[in-house]
Coordinates of C-alpha atoms in Angstrom, one line a residue:
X1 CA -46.4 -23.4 -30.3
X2 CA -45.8 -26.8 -30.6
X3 CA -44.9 -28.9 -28.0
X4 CA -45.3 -32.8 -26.8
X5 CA -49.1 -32.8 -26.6
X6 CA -49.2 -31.8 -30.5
X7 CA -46.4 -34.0 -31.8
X8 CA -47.5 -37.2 -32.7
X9 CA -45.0 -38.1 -35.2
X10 CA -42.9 -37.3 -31.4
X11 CA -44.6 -38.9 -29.8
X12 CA -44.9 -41.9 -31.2
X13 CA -41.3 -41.8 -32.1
X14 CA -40.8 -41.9 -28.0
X15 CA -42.2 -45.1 -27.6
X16 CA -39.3 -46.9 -30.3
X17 CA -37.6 -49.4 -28.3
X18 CA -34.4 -48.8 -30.3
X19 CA -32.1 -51.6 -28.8
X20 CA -35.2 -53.5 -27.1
X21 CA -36.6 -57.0 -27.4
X22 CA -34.4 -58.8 -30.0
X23 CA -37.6 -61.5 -29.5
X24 CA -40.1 -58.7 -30.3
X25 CA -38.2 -57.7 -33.8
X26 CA -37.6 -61.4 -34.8
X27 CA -41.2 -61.5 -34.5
X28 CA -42.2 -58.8 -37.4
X29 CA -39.4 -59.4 -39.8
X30 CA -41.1 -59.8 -42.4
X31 CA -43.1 -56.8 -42.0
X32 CA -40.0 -54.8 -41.2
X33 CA -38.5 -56.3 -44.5
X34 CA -42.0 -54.7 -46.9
X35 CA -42.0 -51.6 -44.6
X36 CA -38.0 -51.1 -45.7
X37 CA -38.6 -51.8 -49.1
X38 CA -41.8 -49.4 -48.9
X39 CA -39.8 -46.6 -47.4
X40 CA -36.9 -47.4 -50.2
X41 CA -39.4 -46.9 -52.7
X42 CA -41.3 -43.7 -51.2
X43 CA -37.5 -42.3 -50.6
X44 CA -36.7 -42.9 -54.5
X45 CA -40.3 -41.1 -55.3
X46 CA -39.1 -38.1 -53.0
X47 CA -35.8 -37.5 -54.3
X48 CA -36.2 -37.7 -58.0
X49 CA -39.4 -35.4 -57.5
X50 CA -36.5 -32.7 -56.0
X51 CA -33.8 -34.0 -58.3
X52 CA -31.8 -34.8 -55.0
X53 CA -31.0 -38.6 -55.8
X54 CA -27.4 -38.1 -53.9
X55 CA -29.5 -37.8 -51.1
X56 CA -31.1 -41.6 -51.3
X57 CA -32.2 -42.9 -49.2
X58 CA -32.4 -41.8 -45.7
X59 CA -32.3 -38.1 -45.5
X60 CA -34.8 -35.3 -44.4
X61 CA -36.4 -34.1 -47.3
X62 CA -38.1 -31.2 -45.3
X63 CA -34.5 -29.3 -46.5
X64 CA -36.1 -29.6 -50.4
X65 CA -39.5 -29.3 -49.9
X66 CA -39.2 -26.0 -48.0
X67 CA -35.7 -24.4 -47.6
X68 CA -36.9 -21.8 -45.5
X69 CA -38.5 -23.8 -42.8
X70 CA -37.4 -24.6 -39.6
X71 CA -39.0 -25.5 -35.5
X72 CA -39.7 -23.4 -33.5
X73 CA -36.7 -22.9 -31.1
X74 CA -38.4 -24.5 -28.0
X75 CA -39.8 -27.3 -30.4
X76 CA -36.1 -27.6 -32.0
X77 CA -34.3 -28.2 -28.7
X78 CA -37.0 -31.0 -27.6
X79 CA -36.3 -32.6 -30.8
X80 CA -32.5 -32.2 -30.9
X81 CA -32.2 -33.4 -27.3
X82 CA -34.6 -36.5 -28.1
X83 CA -32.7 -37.3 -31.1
X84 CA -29.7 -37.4 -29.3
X85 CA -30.6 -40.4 -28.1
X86 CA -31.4 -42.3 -31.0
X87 CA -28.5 -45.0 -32.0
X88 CA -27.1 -43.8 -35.7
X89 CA -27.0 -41.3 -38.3
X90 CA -29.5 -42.6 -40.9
X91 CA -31.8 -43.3 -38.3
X92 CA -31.7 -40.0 -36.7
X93 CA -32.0 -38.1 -40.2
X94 CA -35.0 -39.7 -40.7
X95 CA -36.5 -39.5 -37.6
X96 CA -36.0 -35.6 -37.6
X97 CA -37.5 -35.7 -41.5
X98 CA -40.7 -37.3 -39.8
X99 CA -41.0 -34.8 -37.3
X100 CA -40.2 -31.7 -39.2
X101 CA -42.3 -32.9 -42.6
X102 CA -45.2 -33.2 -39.8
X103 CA -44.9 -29.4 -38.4
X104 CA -43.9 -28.4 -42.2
X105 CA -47.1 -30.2 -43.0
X106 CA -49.1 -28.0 -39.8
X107 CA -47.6 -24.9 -41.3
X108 CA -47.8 -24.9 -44.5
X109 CA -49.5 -27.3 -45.9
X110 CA -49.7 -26.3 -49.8
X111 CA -45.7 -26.6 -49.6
X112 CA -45.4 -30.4 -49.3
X113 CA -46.4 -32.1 -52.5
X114 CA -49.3 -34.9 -53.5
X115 CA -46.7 -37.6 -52.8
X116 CA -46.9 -40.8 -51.0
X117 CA -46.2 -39.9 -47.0
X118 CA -41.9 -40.6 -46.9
X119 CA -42.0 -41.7 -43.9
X120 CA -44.8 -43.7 -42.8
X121 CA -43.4 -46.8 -43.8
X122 CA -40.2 -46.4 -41.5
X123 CA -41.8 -45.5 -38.5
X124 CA -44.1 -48.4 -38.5
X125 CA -40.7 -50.2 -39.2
X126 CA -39.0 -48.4 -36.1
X127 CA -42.4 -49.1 -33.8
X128 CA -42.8 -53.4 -35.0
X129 CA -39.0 -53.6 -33.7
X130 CA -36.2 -51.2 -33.5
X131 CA -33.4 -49.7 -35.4
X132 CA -31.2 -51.3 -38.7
X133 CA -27.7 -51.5 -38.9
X134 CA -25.5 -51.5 -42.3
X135 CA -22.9 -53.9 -42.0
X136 CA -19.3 -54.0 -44.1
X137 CA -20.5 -55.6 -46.9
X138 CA -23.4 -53.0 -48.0
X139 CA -26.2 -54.7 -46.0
X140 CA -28.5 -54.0 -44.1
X141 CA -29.5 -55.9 -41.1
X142 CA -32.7 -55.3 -40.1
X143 CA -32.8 -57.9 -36.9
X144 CA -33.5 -61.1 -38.3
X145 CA -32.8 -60.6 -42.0
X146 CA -30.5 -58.9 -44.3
X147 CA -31.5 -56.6 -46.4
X148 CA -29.8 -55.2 -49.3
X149 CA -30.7 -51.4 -50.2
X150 CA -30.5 -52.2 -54.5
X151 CA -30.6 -48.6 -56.5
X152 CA -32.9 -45.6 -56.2
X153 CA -33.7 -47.0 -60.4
X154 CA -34.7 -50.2 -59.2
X155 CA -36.6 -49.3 -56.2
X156 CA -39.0 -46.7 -58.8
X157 CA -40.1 -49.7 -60.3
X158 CA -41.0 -52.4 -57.4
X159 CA -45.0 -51.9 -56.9
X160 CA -46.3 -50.1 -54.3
X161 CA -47.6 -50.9 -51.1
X162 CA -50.9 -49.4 -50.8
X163 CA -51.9 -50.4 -47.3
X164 CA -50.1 -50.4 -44.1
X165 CA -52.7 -51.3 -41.5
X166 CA -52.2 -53.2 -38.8
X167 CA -53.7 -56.0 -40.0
X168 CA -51.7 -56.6 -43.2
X169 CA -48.6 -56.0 -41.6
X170 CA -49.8 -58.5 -38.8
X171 CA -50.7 -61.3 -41.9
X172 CA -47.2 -61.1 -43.1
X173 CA -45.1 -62.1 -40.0
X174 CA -44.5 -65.7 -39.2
X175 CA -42.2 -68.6 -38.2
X176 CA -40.4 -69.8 -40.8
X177 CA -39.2 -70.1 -44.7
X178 CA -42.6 -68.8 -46.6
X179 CA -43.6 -69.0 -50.1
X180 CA -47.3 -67.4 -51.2
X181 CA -49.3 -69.1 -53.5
X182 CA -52.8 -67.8 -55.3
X183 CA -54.8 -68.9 -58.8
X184 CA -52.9 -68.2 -61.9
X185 CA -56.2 -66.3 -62.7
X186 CA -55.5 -63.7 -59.8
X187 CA -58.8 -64.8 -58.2
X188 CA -57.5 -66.2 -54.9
X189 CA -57.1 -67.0 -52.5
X190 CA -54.1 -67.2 -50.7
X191 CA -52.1 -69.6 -49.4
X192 CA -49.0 -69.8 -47.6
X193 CA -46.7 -72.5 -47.0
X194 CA -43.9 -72.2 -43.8
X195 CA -41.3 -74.0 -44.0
X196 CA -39.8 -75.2 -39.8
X197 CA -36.9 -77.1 -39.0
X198 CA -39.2 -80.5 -38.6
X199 CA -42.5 -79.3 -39.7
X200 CA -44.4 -77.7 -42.8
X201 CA -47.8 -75.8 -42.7
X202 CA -49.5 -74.6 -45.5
X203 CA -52.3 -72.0 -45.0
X204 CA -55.4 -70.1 -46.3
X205 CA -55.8 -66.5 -45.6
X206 CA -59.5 -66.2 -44.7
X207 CA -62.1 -64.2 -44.7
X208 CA -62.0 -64.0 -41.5
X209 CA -58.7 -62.0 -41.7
X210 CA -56.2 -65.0 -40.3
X211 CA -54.1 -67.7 -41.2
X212 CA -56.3 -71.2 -41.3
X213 CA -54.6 -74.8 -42.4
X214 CA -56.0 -75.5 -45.5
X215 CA -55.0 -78.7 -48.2
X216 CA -54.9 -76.8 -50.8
X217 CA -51.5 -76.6 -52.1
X218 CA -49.8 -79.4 -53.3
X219 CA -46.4 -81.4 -52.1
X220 CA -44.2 -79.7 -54.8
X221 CA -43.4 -76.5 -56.8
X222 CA -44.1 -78.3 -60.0
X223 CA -47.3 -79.4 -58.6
X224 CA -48.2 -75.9 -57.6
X225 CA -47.8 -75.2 -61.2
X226 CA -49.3 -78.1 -62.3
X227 CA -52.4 -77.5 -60.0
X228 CA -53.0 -73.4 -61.4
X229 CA -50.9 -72.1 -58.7
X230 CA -48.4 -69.2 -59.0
X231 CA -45.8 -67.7 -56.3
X232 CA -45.7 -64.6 -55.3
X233 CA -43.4 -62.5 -53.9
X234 CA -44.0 -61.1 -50.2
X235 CA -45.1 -57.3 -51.8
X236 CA -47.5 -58.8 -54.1
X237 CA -48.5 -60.9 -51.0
X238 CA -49.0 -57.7 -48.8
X239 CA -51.2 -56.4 -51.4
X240 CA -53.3 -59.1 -52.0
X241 CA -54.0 -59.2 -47.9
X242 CA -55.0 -55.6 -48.3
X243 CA -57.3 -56.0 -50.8
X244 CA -59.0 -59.4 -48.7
X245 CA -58.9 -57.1 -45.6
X246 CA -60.5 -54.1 -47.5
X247 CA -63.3 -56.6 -48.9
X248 CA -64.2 -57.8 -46.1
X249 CA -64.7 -54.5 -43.9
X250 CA -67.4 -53.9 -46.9

């Protein structure tokens, strides 16, 4: 029977500090803004797979994949009395989803499809800071930036993130206004520039997997241009870092 010791989606679900260190959340919110936009993509996948788009975009798609399923009873009360806990609807809906797609997944695994894992995405996003709130006007604040949730449509065409290691997510936080920059060729590298109230620093991702200062991109955005330079947007930024990190673990 399941129980704690064999619930690590649970488990780690535990360890969410879901009103904690406002500091803490500040500190990933650019990571928590890919991870959202991840999940928001994953979540349209899922729900036009099961012709369920009503259902988009937090739900618990176990319901779908396997009507029939349910927890065992002691596992179900753990779960119900843990969730109990946990600050709003959405949020709880998919927290159960992640724990019940994971026993689903135990179970019976030939039942859940060859889809991208739903809920990866917003569980890293709950562990690097916390809940999300959606405010009056159709936001959602995610602790340090708003959000807003666009349509399932929209969200089947943004490009996927591939990786969501540590590592990547960790490249993708800083202080700041950032723009990414790489070769107009796509053959790197990558810079960043971050905008502070009194400074600017503009940066090399290197091979050693961090941030170093670098001279490489120049004063303006028409000299960026000028120069071979293109922007990117923080996904095609992620992706880029995962494919530097994945290079250089060769």
């Amino acid at each position: 029977m399941t129980n704690r010791a064999s619930s690590p989606m649970l488990n780690r679900l535990r360890t969410v500090e879901w009103m904690g260190d406002w500091d803490y959340a500040f500190g990933h919110v650019m990571s928590r803004r890919i991870l959202m936009r991840e999940y928001m993509r994953r979540a349209a996948v899922w729900v036009q797979a099961y012709s369920v788009e009503s259902e988009w975009p937090f739900f618990d798609v176990t319901q779908y994949v396997d009507p029939e399923f349910q927890l065992p009873p002691e596992f179900s009360a753990e779960v119900e009395e843990y969730l109990s806990h946990v600050p709003s609807g959405a949020v709880r809906r998919t927290c159960a989803g992640a724990v019940r797609m994971e026993e689903l997944r135990a179970q019976n695994p030939a039942a859940v499809p060859d889809l991208p894992d739903l809920y990866e995405p917003l569980v890293l996003f709950y562990e690097r800071g916390g809940e999300f709130f959606r405010d009056n006007a159709g936001f959602l604040d995610l602790t340090g930036a708003l959000f807003r949730p666009g349509t399932l449509r929209g969200h089947l065409g943004t490009p996927p993130l591939i990786t969501l290691s540590d590592t990547v997510l960790d490249a993708v936080d800083g202080e700041g206004r950032i723009s990414y920059y790489t070769a107009s060729d796509g053959q790197g590298p990558l810079l960043r520039r971050r905008e502070l109230r009194d400074e600017q620093c503009d940066e090399l991702f290197s091979r050693d997997l961090r941030w170093e200062p670098t001279d490489r991109i120049p004063g303006s955005e028409e000299e960026a241009k000028d120069a071979g330079l293109v922007e990117l947007d923080e996904i095609a930024a992620a992706k880029l870092i995962g494919v530097i990190v994945a290079n250089a673990s060769r």
